[in-house]
Short mmCIF file of C-alpha atoms in Angstrom, two decimals:
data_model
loop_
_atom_site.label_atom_id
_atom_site.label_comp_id
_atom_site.label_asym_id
_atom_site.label_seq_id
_atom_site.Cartn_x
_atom_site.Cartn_y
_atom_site.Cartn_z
CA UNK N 1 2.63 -1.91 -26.65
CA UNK N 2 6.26 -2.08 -25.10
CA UNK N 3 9.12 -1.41 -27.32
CA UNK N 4 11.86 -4.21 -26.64
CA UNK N 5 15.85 -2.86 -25.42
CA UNK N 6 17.92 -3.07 -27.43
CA UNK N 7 20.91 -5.09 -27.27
CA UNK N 8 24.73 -2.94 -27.73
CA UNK N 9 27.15 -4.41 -30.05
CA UNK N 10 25.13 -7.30 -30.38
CA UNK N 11 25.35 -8.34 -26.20
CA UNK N 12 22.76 -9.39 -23.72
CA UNK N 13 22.82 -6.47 -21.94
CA UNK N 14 21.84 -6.82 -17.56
CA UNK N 15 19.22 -3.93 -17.02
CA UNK N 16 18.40 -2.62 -13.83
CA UNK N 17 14.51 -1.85 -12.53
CA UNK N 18 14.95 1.57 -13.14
CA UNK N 19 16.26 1.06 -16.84
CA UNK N 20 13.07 -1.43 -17.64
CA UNK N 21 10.45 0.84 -16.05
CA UNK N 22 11.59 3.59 -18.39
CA UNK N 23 11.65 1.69 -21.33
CA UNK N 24 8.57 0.55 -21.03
CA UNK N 25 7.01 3.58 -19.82
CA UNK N 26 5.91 2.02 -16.61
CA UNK N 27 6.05 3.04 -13.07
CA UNK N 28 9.49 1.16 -10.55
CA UNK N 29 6.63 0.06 -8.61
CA UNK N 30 4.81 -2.14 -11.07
CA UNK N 31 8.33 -3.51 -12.18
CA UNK N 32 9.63 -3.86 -8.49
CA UNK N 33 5.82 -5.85 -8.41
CA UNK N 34 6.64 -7.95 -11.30
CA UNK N 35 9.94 -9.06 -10.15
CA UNK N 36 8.55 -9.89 -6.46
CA UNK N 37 6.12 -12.04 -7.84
CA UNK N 38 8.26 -14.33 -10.01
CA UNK N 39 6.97 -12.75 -13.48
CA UNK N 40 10.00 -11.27 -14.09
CA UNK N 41 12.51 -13.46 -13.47
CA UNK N 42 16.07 -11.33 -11.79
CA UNK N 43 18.78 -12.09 -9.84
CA UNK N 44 20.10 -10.10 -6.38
CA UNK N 45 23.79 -8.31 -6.40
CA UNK N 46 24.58 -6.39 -3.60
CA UNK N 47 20.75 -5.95 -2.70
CA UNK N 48 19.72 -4.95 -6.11
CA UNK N 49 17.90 -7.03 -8.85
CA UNK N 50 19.57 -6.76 -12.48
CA UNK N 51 17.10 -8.87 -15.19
CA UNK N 52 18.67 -10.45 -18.28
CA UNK N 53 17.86 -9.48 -21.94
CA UNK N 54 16.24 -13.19 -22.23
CA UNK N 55 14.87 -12.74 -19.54
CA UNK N 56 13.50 -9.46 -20.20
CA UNK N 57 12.23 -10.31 -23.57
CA UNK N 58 10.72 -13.39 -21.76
CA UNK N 59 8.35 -11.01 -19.78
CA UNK N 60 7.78 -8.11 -22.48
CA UNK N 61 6.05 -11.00 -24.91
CA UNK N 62 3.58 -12.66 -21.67
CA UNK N 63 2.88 -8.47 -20.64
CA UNK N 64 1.90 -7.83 -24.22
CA UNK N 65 0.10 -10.84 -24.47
CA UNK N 66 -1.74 -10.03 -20.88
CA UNK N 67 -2.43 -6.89 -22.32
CA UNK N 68 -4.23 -7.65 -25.18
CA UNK N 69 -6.13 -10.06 -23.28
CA UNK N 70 -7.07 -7.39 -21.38
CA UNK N 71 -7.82 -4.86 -22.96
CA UNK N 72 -10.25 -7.13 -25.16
CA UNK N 73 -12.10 -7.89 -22.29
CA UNK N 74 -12.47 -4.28 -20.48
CA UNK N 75 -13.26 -2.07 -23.56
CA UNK N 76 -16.86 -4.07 -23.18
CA UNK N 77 -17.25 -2.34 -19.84
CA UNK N 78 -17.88 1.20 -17.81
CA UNK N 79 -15.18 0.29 -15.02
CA UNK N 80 -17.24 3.62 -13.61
CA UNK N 81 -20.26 1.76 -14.13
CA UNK N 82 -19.65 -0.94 -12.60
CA UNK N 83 -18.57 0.45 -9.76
CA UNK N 84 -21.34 3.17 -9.46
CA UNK N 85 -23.65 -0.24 -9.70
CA UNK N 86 -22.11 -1.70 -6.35
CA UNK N 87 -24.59 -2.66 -3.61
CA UNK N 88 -22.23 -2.93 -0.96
CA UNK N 89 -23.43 -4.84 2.04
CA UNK N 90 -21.73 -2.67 4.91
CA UNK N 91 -22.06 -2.78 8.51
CA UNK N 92 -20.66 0.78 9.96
CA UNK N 93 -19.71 1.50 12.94
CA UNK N 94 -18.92 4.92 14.72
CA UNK N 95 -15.31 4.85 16.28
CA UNK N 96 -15.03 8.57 16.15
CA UNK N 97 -14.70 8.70 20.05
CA UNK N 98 -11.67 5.80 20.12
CA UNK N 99 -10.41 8.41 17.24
CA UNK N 100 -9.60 11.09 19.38
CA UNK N 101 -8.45 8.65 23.16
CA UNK N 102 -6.57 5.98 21.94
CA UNK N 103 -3.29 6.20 20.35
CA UNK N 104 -1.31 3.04 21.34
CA UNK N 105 1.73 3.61 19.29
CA UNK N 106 2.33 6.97 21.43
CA UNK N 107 1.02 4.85 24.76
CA UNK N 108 1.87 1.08 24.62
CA UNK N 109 -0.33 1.33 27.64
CA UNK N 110 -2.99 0.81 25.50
CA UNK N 111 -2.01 -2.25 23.46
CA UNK N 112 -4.82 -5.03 23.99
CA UNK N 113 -4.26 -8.47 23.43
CA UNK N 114 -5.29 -8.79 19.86
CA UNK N 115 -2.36 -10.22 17.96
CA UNK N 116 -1.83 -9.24 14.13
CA UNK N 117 0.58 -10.34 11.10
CA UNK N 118 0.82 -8.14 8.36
CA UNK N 119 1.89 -9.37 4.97
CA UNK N 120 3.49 -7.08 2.00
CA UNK N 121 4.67 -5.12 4.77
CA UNK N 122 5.89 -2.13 3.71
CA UNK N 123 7.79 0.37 5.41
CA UNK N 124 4.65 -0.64 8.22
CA UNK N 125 1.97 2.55 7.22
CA UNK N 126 -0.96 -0.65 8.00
CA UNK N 127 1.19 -1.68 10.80
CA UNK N 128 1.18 1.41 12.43
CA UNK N 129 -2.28 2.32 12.46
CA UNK N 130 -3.59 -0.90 13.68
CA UNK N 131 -1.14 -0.39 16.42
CA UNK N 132 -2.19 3.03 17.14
CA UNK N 133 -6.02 1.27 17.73
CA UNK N 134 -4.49 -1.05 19.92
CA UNK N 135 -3.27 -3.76 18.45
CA UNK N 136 -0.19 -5.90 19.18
CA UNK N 137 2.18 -6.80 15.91
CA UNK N 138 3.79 -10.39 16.15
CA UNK N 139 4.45 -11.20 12.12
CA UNK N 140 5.23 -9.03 9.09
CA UNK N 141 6.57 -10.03 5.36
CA UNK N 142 8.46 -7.35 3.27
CA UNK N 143 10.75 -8.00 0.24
CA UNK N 144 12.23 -4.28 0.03
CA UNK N 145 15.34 -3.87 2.28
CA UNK N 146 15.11 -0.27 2.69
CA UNK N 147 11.60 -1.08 3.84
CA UNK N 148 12.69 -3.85 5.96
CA UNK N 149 15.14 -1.48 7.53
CA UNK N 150 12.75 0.71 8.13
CA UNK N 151 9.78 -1.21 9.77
CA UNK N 152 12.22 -2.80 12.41
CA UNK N 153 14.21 0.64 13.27
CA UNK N 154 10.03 1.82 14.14
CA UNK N 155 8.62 -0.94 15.62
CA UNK N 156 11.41 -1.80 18.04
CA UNK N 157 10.20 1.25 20.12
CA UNK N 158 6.50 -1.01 20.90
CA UNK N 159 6.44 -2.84 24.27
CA UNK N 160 7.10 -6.51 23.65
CA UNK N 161 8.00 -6.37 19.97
CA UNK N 162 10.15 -9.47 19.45
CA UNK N 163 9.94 -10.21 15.53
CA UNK N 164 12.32 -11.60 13.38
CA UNK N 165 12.02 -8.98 11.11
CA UNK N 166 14.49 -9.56 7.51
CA UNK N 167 13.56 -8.69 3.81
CA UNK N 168 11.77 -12.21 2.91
CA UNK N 169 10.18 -13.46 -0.42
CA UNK N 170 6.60 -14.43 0.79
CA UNK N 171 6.70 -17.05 -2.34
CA UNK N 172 9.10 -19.04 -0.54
CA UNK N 173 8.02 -22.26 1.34
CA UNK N 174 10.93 -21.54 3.82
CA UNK N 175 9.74 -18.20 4.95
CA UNK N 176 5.75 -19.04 5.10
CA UNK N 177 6.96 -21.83 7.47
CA UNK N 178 9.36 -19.54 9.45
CA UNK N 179 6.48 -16.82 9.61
CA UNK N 180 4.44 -19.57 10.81
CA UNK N 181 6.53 -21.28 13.07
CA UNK N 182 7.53 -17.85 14.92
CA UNK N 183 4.02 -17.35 15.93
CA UNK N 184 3.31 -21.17 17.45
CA UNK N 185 1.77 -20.82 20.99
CA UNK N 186 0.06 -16.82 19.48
CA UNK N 187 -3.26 -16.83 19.07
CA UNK N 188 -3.57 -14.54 16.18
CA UNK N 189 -6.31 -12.57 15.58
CA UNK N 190 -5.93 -11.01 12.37
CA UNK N 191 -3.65 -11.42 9.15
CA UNK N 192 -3.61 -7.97 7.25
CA UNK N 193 -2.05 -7.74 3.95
CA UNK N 194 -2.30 -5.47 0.61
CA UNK N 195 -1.80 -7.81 -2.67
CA UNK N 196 -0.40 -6.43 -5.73
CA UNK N 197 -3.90 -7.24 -7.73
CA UNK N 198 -1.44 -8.06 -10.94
CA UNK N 199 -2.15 -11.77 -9.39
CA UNK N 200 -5.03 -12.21 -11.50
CA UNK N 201 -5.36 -12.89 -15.16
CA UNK N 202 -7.76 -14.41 -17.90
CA UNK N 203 -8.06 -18.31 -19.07
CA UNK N 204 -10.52 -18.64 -21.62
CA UNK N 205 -13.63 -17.22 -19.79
CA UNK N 206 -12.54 -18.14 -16.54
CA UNK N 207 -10.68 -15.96 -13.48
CA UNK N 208 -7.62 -17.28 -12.14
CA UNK N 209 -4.68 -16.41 -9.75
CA UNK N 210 -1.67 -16.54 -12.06
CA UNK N 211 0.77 -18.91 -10.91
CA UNK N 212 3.59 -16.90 -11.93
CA UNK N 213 2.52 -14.18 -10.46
CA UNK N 214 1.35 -15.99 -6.75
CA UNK N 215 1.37 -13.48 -4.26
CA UNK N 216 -2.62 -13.56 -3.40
CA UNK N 217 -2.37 -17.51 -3.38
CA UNK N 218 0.44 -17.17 -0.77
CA UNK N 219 -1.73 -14.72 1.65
CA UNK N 220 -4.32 -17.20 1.04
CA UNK N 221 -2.09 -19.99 2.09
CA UNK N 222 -1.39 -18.36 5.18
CA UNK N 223 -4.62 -17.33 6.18
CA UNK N 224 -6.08 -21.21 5.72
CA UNK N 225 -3.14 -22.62 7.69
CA UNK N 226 -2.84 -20.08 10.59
CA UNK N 227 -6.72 -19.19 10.90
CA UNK N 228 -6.94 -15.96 12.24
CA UNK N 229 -10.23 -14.51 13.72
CA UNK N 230 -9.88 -11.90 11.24
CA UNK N 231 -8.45 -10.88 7.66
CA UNK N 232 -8.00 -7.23 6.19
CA UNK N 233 -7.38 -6.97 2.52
CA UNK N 234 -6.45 -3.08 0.90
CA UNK N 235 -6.10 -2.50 -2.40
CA UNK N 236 -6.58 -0.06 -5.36
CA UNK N 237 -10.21 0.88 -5.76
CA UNK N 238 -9.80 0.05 -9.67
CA UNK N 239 -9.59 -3.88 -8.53
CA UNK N 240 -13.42 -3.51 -8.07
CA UNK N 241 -14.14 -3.00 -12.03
CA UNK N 242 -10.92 -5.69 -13.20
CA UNK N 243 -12.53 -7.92 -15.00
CA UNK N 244 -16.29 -6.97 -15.31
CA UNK N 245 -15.82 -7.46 -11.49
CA UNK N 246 -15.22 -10.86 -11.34
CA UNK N 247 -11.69 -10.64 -9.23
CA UNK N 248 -13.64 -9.20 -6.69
CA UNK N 249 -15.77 -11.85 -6.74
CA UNK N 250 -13.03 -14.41 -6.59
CA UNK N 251 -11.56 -12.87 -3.66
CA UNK N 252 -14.67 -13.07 -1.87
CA UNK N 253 -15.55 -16.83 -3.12
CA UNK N 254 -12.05 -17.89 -1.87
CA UNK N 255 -12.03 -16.60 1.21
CA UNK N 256 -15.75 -18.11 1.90
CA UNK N 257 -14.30 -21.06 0.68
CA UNK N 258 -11.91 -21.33 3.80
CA UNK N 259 -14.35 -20.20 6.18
CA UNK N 260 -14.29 -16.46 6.33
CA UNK N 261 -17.65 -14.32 6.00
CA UNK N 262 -16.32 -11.37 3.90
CA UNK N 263 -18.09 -7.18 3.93
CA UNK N 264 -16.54 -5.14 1.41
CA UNK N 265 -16.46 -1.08 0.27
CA UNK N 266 -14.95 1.37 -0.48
CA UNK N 267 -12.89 4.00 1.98
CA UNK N 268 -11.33 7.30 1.76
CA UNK N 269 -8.67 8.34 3.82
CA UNK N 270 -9.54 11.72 3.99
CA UNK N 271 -12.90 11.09 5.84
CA UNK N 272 -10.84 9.56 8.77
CA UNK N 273 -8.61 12.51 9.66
CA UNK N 274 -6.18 12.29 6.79
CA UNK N 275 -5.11 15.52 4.64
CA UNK N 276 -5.28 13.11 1.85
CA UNK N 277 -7.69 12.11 -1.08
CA UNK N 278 -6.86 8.37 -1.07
CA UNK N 279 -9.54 5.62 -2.20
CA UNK N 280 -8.90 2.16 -1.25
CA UNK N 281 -10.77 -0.95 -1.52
CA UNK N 282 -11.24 -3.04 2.00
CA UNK N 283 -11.84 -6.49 2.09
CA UNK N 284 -12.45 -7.47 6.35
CA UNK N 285 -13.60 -11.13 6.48
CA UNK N 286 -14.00 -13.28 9.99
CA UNK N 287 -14.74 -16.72 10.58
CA UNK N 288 -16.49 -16.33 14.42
CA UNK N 289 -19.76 -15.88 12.73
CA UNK N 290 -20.28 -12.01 13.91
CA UNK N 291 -20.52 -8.69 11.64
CA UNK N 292 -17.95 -7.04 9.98
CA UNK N 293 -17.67 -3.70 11.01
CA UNK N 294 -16.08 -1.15 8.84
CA UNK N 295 -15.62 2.14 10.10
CA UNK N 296 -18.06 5.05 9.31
CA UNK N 297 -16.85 8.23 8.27
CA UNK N 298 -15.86 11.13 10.85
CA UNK N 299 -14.93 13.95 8.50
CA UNK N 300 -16.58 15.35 5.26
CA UNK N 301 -16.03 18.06 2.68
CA UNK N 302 -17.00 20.77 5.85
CA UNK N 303 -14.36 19.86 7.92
CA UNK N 304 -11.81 17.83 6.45
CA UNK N 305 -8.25 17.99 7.49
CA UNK N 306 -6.36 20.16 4.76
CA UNK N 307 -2.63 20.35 3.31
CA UNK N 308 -2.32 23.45 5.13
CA UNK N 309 -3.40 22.15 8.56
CA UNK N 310 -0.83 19.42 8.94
CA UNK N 311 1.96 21.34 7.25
CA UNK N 312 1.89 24.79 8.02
CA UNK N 313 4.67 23.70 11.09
CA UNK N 314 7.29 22.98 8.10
CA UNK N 315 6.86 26.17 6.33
CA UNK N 316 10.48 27.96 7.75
CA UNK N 317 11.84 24.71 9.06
CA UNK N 318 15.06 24.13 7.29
CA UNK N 319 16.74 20.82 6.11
CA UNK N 320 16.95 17.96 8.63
CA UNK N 321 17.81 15.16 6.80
CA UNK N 322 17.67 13.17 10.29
CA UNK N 323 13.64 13.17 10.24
CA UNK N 324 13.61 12.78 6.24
CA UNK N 325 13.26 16.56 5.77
CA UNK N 326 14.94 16.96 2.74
CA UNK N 327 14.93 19.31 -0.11
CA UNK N 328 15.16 18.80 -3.90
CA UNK N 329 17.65 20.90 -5.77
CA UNK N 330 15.84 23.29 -7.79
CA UNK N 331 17.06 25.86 -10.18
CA UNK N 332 15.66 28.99 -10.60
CA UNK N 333 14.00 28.36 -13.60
CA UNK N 334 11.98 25.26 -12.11
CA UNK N 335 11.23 27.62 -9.40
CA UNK N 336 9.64 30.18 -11.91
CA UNK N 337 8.14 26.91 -13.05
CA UNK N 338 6.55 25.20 -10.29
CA UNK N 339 5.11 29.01 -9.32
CA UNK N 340 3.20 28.98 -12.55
CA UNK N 341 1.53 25.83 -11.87
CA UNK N 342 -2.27 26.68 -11.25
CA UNK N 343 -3.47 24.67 -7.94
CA UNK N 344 -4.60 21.06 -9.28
CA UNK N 345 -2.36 20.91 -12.31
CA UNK N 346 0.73 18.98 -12.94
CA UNK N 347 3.98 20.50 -14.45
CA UNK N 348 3.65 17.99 -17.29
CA UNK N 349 0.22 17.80 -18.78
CA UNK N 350 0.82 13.94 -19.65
CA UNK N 351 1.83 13.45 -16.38
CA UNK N 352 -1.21 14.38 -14.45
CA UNK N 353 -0.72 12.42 -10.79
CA UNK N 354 3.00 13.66 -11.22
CA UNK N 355 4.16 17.30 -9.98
CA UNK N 356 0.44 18.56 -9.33
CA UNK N 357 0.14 21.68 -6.94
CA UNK N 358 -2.17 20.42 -4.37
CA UNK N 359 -4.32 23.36 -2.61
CA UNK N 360 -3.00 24.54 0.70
CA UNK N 361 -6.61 24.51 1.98
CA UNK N 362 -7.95 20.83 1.26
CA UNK N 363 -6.78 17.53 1.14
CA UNK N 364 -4.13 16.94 -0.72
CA UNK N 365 -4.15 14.57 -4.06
CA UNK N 366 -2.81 11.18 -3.54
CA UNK N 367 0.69 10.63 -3.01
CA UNK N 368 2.28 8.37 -4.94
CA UNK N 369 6.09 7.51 -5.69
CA UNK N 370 6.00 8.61 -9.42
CA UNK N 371 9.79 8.86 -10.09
CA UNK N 372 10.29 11.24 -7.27
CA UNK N 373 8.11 13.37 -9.12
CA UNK N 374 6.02 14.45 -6.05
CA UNK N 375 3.12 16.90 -5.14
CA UNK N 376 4.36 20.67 -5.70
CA UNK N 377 3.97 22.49 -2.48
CA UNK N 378 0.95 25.22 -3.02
CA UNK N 379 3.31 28.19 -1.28
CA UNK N 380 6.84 27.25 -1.62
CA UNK N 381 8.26 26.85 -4.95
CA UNK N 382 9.53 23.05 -4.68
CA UNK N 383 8.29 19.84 -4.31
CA UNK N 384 7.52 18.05 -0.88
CA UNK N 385 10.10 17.07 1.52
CA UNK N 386 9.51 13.04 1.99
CA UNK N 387 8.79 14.48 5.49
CA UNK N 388 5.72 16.28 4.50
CA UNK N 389 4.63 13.56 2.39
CA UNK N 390 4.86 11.09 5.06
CA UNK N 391 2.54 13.47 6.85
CA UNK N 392 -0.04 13.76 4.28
CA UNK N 393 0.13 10.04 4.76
CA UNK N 394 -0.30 10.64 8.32
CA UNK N 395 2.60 9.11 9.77
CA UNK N 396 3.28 10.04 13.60
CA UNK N 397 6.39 12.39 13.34
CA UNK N 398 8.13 10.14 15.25
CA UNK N 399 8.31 7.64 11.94
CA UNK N 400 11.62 7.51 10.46
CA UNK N 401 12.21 6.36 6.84
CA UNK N 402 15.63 4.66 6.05
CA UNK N 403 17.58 4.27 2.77
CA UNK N 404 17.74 7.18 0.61
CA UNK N 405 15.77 9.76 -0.63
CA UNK N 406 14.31 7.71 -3.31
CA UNK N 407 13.53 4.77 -1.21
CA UNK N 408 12.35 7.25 1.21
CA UNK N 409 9.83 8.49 -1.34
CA UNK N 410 9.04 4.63 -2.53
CA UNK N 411 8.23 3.84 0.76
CA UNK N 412 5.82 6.72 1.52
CA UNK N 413 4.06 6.80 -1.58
CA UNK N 414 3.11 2.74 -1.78
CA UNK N 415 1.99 2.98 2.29
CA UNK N 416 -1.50 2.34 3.23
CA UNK N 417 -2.02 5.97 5.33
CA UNK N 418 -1.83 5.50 8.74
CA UNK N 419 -5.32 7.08 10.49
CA UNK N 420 -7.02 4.54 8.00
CA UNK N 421 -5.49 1.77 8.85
CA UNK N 422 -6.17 2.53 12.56
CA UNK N 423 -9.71 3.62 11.95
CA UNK N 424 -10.17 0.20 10.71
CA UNK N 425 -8.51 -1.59 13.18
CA UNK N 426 -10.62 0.65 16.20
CA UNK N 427 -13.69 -1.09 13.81
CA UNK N 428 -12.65 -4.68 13.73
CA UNK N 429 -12.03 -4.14 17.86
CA UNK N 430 -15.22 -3.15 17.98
CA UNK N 431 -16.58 -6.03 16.39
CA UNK N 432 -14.30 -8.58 18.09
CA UNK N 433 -14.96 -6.92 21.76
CA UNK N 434 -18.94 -6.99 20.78
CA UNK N 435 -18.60 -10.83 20.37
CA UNK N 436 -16.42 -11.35 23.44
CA UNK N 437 -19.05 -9.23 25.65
CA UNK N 438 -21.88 -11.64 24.23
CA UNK N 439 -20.09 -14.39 25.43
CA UNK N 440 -19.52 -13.49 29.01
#
């Protein structure tokens, strides 16, 4: 499957992530994944990780053997099917009204006292749509420094923000206690996080968190010794179908296990007021005994917000690299190029969710990272400014990335967009204030 580096004149080379992700033909972001979690074992210089030859070669023999393993098992099954067989016990409710009035990250006004930690941070795209519904953010984890960087240079701007915000390794015992610790005398009512659903593997015929690979096992940790009201989950739809569907199952089972009552579907961004095509999985669990509510849909293919809609404002704006408006170089002949890409086609036809012209009058595809090779803007001949990808990802304009353009791109393309993340959090209000009005 992989084909090993080799070593020069017969030395253990260092390799950077960048140099292993190409190797290996995989994306930075399921490298940068394996080296957060442990599985790939690195070492930090001057706030980047460089990984061994042993070390690599280490790694490249458990991946294959992972792969096989899984592959074995998921050639027996439709992933489509089973995901078309669902039976998803959902409770929706409407939230289009709280929608359109509340917007808490523009009026601080509006922050209730609902507490949340969010874990696997990120540059805060979940962060900053639960505060937009109203919610107050007291905890975050993030291993990425650019993203670190870029959280706290946000968040600072929200009434009463007052975390202790570095780049922290959730694995370590140290930082769950100091996450902990810094929210003694809080009640919290929810703990958000996004996995990396790598976690999982195969023992025999049974489902297992991997050990080396802990990162669920930590949120679950934290969860069982903090005990929120509440706990979000987001993650890839294609986690529904891993493993003839049994990690979904797990997840569920463990999180009863502790006490939690857990409702889970899928949602698309685009049907909450993003110009975005984005699928996610979302796990919302509580252990008061009430309904989950997930939020039902506001938009549909009649209305939806388009590519056009939300960036029509950037069309003659030039370069501003101080709001992350910033242009590729591109010769002429990748401008003849991208002009001759039809609308839903990538540049490279073996690289189909890489340079694909989205069209100008529907939702875009989903952004991703993908080496910087981002969606091809339907009019002008050149890829997306991070700016107008952070838009299709619905960030307030006000959201400023740090680092460089490539972390800048990173950043945007692994965030959870931000009208879904506050469309849910408007939906767990709503179920949290329902139980709070039955009590009076």
């Amino acid at each position: 499957m992989i084909n090993c580096i080799k070593k020069a004149n017969n030395k253990a080379e260092i390799y950077s992530i960048d140099e292993i992700a190409k190797n290996i033909n995989k994306s930075v972001k399921f490298v940068r994944r394996e080296v957060a979690s442990g599985k790939l074992k690195s070492v930090k210089n001057n706030n980047k990780y460089l990984i061994d030859q042993k070390s690599f070669e280490n790694w490249k023999n458990e991946l294959d053997k992972d792969y096989q393993e899984f592959t074995s098992e998921t050639e027996k099954i439709s992933c489509k099917k089973i995901i078309d067989e669902k039976n998803d016990v959902v409770n929706f409710v409407n939230i289009q009204k709280e929608m359109k009035s509340i917007d808490a990250w523009e009026n601080n006004k509006q922050l209730k006292d609902f507490n949340f930690i969010d874990l696997f941070t990120g540059a805060g795209g979940l962060s900053c749509g639960l505060t937009m519904a109203g919610m107050r953010p007291v905890g975050s984890v993030e291993i990425m420094p650019q993203a670190v960087e870029t959280y706290k240079y946000n968040f600072s701007k929200i009434k009463g923000f007052d975390e202790n915000v570095n780049d922290r390794d959730i694995r370590d015992s140290k930082i769950k206690k100091e996450l902990i610790d810094s929210v003694k005398g809080k009640h919290i009512h929810l703990i958000a996080g996004g996995f990396p659903c790598q976690g999982f593997s195969i023992a025999g015929n049974r489902i297992i968190a991997d050990p080396r690979n802990s990162l669920y096992l930590d949120m679950l940790e934290i969860v069982k010794r903090v005990k929120p009201d509440y706990v979000l989950m987001e993650n890839v739809e294609g986690l529904r179908s891993m493993m003839g569907g049994k990690i979904e199952e797990k997840i569920i089972s463990d999180y009863i296990k502790i006490g939690y009552q857990i409702n889970v579907t899928v949602l698309n961004s685009a049907d909450y007021g993003v110009a975005q095509q984005r699928r996610r999985v979302i796990f919302i669990g509580n252990r008061l005994g009430i309904k989950n509510f997930h939020p039902s849909p506001i938009y549909n293919d009649d209305n939806y917000v388009t590519v056009g809609d939300v960036l029509k404002k950037y069309l003659n704006m030039p370069e501003n690299k101080d709001i992350n408006h910033i242009f590729s170089k591109t010769s002429k002949e990748m401008q003849k190029r991208l002009k001759e890409i039809p609308i839903g086609k990538s540049l490279y036809g073996n690289y189909s969710d890489a340079w694909k012209k989205v069209d100008w009058n529907k939702p875009s595809c989903t952004v991703k990272e993908n080496h910087g090779g981002v969606n091809v803007h339907p009019i002008l001949n050149r890829v997306m400014t991070p700016r107008e990808l952070a838009t299709l990802q619905s960030f307030p304009e006000d959201f400023i990335f740090k680092g460089s353009k490539k972390w800048q791109l990173v950043q945007i393309g692994n965030a959870v967009p931000c009208l879904l993340g506050k469309a849910i959090g408007l939906a767990i209000l709503k179920s949290f204030e329902k139980r709070e009005n039955n009590n009076e």
